[in-house]
Amino acid sequence: MLANLLKESMYTVIYTGAGMSTESGLPDFRSAQTGLWEQEDPTRVASTEALNRDVEKFFQFYRQRVLGVKDCQPHAGYDILSKWEKNGTIQSVITQNVDGFHTESGSESVLELHGTLQKVHCQTCKKEYDSSMYEKESFYCDCGGKLRPSVILFGEALPEGPFMKAAEESEKADLFIVLGSSLTVTPANQFPLIAKESGAKLVIVNLEPTHFDHHADLVIHDKKIGELLAEVDGLL
Ligand code: APR
């Protein structure tokens, strides 16, 4: 079924969430027991408030995430998506993830809605550094300002540029495939609906049900993403 939809579509957009990286060894946020937000309160460690009020906890939380990303590799599912982009099977990727794995595995048309852990920047002068600063526990800019990861924190709005570009991509899609997202965070979770309302077929691949499943033309809950992508790739 999914292979046929991919063969028939003219413009396929892939939309990924943290479930795309669990098979690389990175925890997602909301899976029972293992999700990051099962262990930590995001407003205490991943918010503008935490950056201003509890900066040591903020620094250490993000240092662990930067180290976690550096210790993990994109799994084979990422290579399949990169191959599909090169052979015209898919046209673009919109991701909520900040691990940089799509780009690392060769995908080129990637929209990182929530920014990237690969970079940090000064909260005061905006100077940008590589995130290896966090590995070395260097948390302050030459100017004395706090260095923060170049990700969207809780309490911050999505920059208009990436949002508009993702909306345009979603409107162009005739096939929109969600891979590994609970679709609980707005406004990132609007893009599947924008695509659907623009006439696209909507596919949701997620180990747990989402509130958007009833909008989908196809829902797959019983297969991990890596396994599914390998299976579908073999049918194309
Ligand atoms: N295959 C398929 N689905 C999976 C897999 C897998 N191998 N591993 C996990 N999942 C599913 C989980 O069941 C879960 O419902 O992926 C989903 C991930 O959902 P979340 O943990 O909520 O992650 P996400 O939807 O990306 O969160 C969105 O929330 O905290 C913010 O900024 C953060 O970008 C993040 C946003």
XYZ file of C-alpha atoms and ligand atoms in Angstrom:
272
model
C 0.000 0.000 0.000
C 2.653 2.596 1.007
C 4.893 1.542 -1.897
C 1.987 2.087 -4.328
C 1.241 5.516 -2.863
C 4.911 6.468 -3.311
C 4.934 5.199 -6.914
C 1.739 7.107 -7.766
C 2.663 10.393 -6.097
C 4.198 13.348 -7.929
C 5.266 15.340 -4.856
C 5.975 13.479 -1.608
C 6.918 15.262 1.610
C 8.291 13.325 4.589
C 7.629 14.785 8.056
C 9.703 13.343 10.897
C 9.611 13.435 14.667
C 11.751 11.966 17.420
C 10.499 8.459 16.609
C 12.707 8.657 13.500
C 15.820 8.619 15.714
C 14.984 6.106 18.462
C 16.446 3.296 16.334
C 19.664 5.343 16.278
C 19.725 5.219 20.081
C 18.284 8.685 20.810
C 15.274 8.705 23.165
C 12.099 10.395 21.986
C 10.117 12.705 24.270
C 6.772 11.095 25.049
C 7.071 7.304 24.749
C 6.000 5.730 28.034
C 8.964 5.077 30.421
C 11.706 5.996 27.887
C 10.626 9.449 26.665
C 12.797 12.401 27.753
C 9.788 14.250 29.141
C 8.995 11.212 31.266
C 12.274 11.902 33.100
C 12.464 15.707 33.026
C 9.984 18.600 33.072
C 10.698 20.402 29.759
C 9.805 23.784 31.259
C 12.565 23.244 33.855
C 15.333 22.283 31.418
C 14.365 23.254 27.851
C 12.674 26.647 28.164
C 13.643 30.323 28.019
C 12.709 30.411 31.723
C 15.253 27.676 32.518
C 17.916 29.536 30.491
C 17.301 32.618 32.602
C 16.479 31.110 36.009
C 18.276 27.772 36.290
C 21.083 28.096 33.794
C 23.349 25.362 35.221
C 20.525 22.777 34.897
C 19.843 24.105 31.370
C 23.536 23.854 30.371
C 23.904 20.303 31.734
C 20.647 19.074 30.138
C 21.653 20.332 26.711
C 25.256 19.186 27.130
C 23.912 15.653 27.629
C 21.756 15.977 24.500
C 24.698 17.299 22.431
C 26.871 14.407 23.659
C 24.043 11.949 22.957
C 23.726 13.084 19.337
C 27.521 12.901 18.839
C 27.508 9.318 20.219
C 24.788 8.140 17.809
C 24.601 7.609 14.059
C 21.679 7.948 11.636
C 20.249 4.443 11.057
C 19.657 2.862 7.633
C 16.196 4.426 7.363
C 17.872 7.806 6.994
C 19.983 6.505 4.102
C 16.831 5.217 2.392
C 15.176 8.655 2.640
C 18.335 10.270 1.238
C 18.376 7.755 -1.637
C 14.667 8.380 -2.321
C 15.328 12.117 -2.554
C 18.128 11.543 -5.067
C 16.031 9.192 -7.252
C 12.945 11.436 -7.139
C 10.754 9.172 -4.988
C 10.382 11.948 -2.402
C 10.882 15.689 -2.770
C 11.595 17.053 0.704
C 11.815 16.419 4.437
C 10.277 18.573 7.164
C 11.696 17.593 10.548
C 10.967 18.538 14.152
C 14.240 16.871 15.135
C 17.370 18.805 16.025
C 19.894 15.964 15.691
C 20.918 16.885 12.129
C 20.689 13.214 11.059
C 18.787 13.857 7.810
C 21.502 16.214 6.550
C 24.261 13.965 7.928
C 22.899 11.056 5.864
C 22.803 13.095 2.633
C 19.269 14.494 2.436
C 19.468 17.998 0.946
C 15.951 19.435 0.990
C 15.518 19.430 4.783
C 13.518 21.964 6.798
C 14.571 21.900 10.482
C 11.510 23.435 12.155
C 13.004 23.395 15.650
C 16.608 24.311 14.737
C 19.690 22.211 15.386
C 21.866 20.925 18.249
C 24.872 21.132 15.905
C 25.182 24.865 16.683
C 25.045 27.112 19.763
C 24.826 30.914 19.760
C 25.282 33.745 22.225
C 22.035 34.889 23.820
C 23.442 38.450 23.929
C 25.474 39.132 20.752
C 24.072 36.191 18.693
C 27.610 35.044 17.699
C 27.413 31.408 16.502
C 29.701 28.571 17.635
C 29.898 24.830 17.007
C 28.136 22.776 19.709
C 31.493 21.235 20.663
C 31.653 24.243 23.029
C 29.082 22.394 25.165
C 31.125 19.214 25.040
C 34.069 21.210 26.481
C 31.691 22.770 29.047
C 32.371 26.222 27.554
C 29.006 27.864 28.129
C 29.848 31.558 27.698
C 30.612 33.754 24.705
C 33.745 35.920 24.344
C 31.391 38.821 25.103
C 30.355 37.214 28.402
C 26.856 36.270 27.221
C 25.340 32.781 27.770
C 25.710 30.298 24.912
C 22.474 28.439 24.099
C 21.738 25.682 21.566
C 20.300 26.971 18.267
C 17.010 25.148 18.912
C 13.510 26.445 19.604
C 13.008 26.442 23.360
C 9.680 26.005 25.110
C 8.215 29.492 25.318
C 9.649 30.567 21.951
C 7.733 30.989 18.687
C 8.751 29.184 15.502
C 10.647 31.607 13.220
C 8.360 32.761 10.420
C 10.730 31.748 7.611
C 10.888 27.993 8.263
C 7.164 27.925 9.160
C 6.147 29.566 5.856
C 8.477 27.306 3.850
C 7.110 24.203 5.573
C 3.559 25.379 4.900
C 4.422 25.864 1.210
C 5.932 22.371 1.005
C 2.886 20.885 2.740
C 0.545 22.628 0.255
C 2.567 21.273 -2.695
C 2.450 17.682 -1.445
C 0.121 15.105 -2.975
C 1.519 12.582 -0.469
C 2.511 13.570 3.088
C 4.100 10.883 5.272
C 4.514 11.367 9.049
C 7.310 9.222 10.511
C 7.551 8.954 14.306
C 5.717 11.895 15.822
C 3.001 12.080 18.479
C 1.847 15.285 16.701
C 1.277 16.962 20.063
C 3.337 20.135 19.616
C 1.882 23.145 17.842
C 2.386 24.767 15.424
C 4.641 21.969 14.076
C 1.703 19.533 14.140
C -0.305 21.719 11.697
C 1.588 20.646 8.580
C -0.068 17.224 8.165
C -3.443 19.035 8.238
C -2.289 21.736 5.794
C -1.234 18.964 3.396
C -4.486 17.044 3.859
C -6.586 20.184 3.338
C -4.579 20.922 0.179
C -5.607 17.539 -1.260
C -2.696 15.333 -0.234
C -3.007 11.744 0.896
C -1.861 11.582 4.533
C 0.071 8.603 5.948
C 0.953 8.358 9.667
C 3.622 5.853 10.747
C 3.851 5.840 14.538
C 4.083 3.108 17.193
C 1.376 4.819 19.216
C -1.968 6.287 18.085
C -2.043 10.068 17.475
C -4.941 12.552 17.636
C -4.540 13.011 13.877
C -5.013 9.348 12.928
C -8.663 9.913 11.924
C -7.504 12.408 9.267
C -5.080 9.910 7.727
C -5.644 7.812 4.599
C -3.254 5.176 5.968
C -2.089 4.583 9.560
C 0.708 2.134 10.469
C 1.144 1.424 14.192
C 2.604 -2.053 14.093
C 5.989 -1.493 12.417
C 9.115 0.379 13.421
C 10.124 3.047 10.920
C 13.473 1.475 10.003
C 11.867 -1.884 9.259
C 9.020 -0.308 7.277
C 11.296 1.878 5.135
C 13.499 -1.129 4.279
C 10.424 -3.179 3.352
C 8.922 -0.421 1.178
C 12.294 0.302 -0.450
C 12.400 -3.323 -1.564
C 9.052 -2.880 -3.351
C 9.939 0.273 -5.297
N 8.991 3.667 14.842
C 7.774 4.296 14.817
N 7.354 5.146 15.795
C 8.199 5.363 16.829
C 9.473 4.744 16.919
C 9.844 3.864 15.873
N 11.032 3.214 15.889
N 10.059 5.161 18.085
C 9.184 6.007 18.683
N 8.067 6.128 17.932
C 6.920 7.014 18.173
C 6.447 7.060 19.611
O 5.411 6.114 19.813
C 5.957 8.507 19.764
O 4.541 8.594 19.664
O 7.381 8.330 17.883
C 6.591 9.264 18.605
C 7.498 10.390 19.073
O 6.673 11.372 19.676
P 7.349 12.459 20.638
O 8.253 11.758 21.587
O 6.243 13.317 21.159
O 8.279 13.293 19.670
P 7.846 14.452 18.653
O 6.466 14.218 18.129
O 8.939 14.562 17.661
O 7.849 15.758 19.598
C 7.649 16.999 18.954
O 8.130 18.094 21.052
O 9.422 18.418 22.928
C 9.170 18.866 21.659
O 10.731 20.009 20.366
C 10.394 18.735 20.795
O 10.485 18.335 18.419
C 9.927 17.873 19.634
C 8.427 18.050 19.673
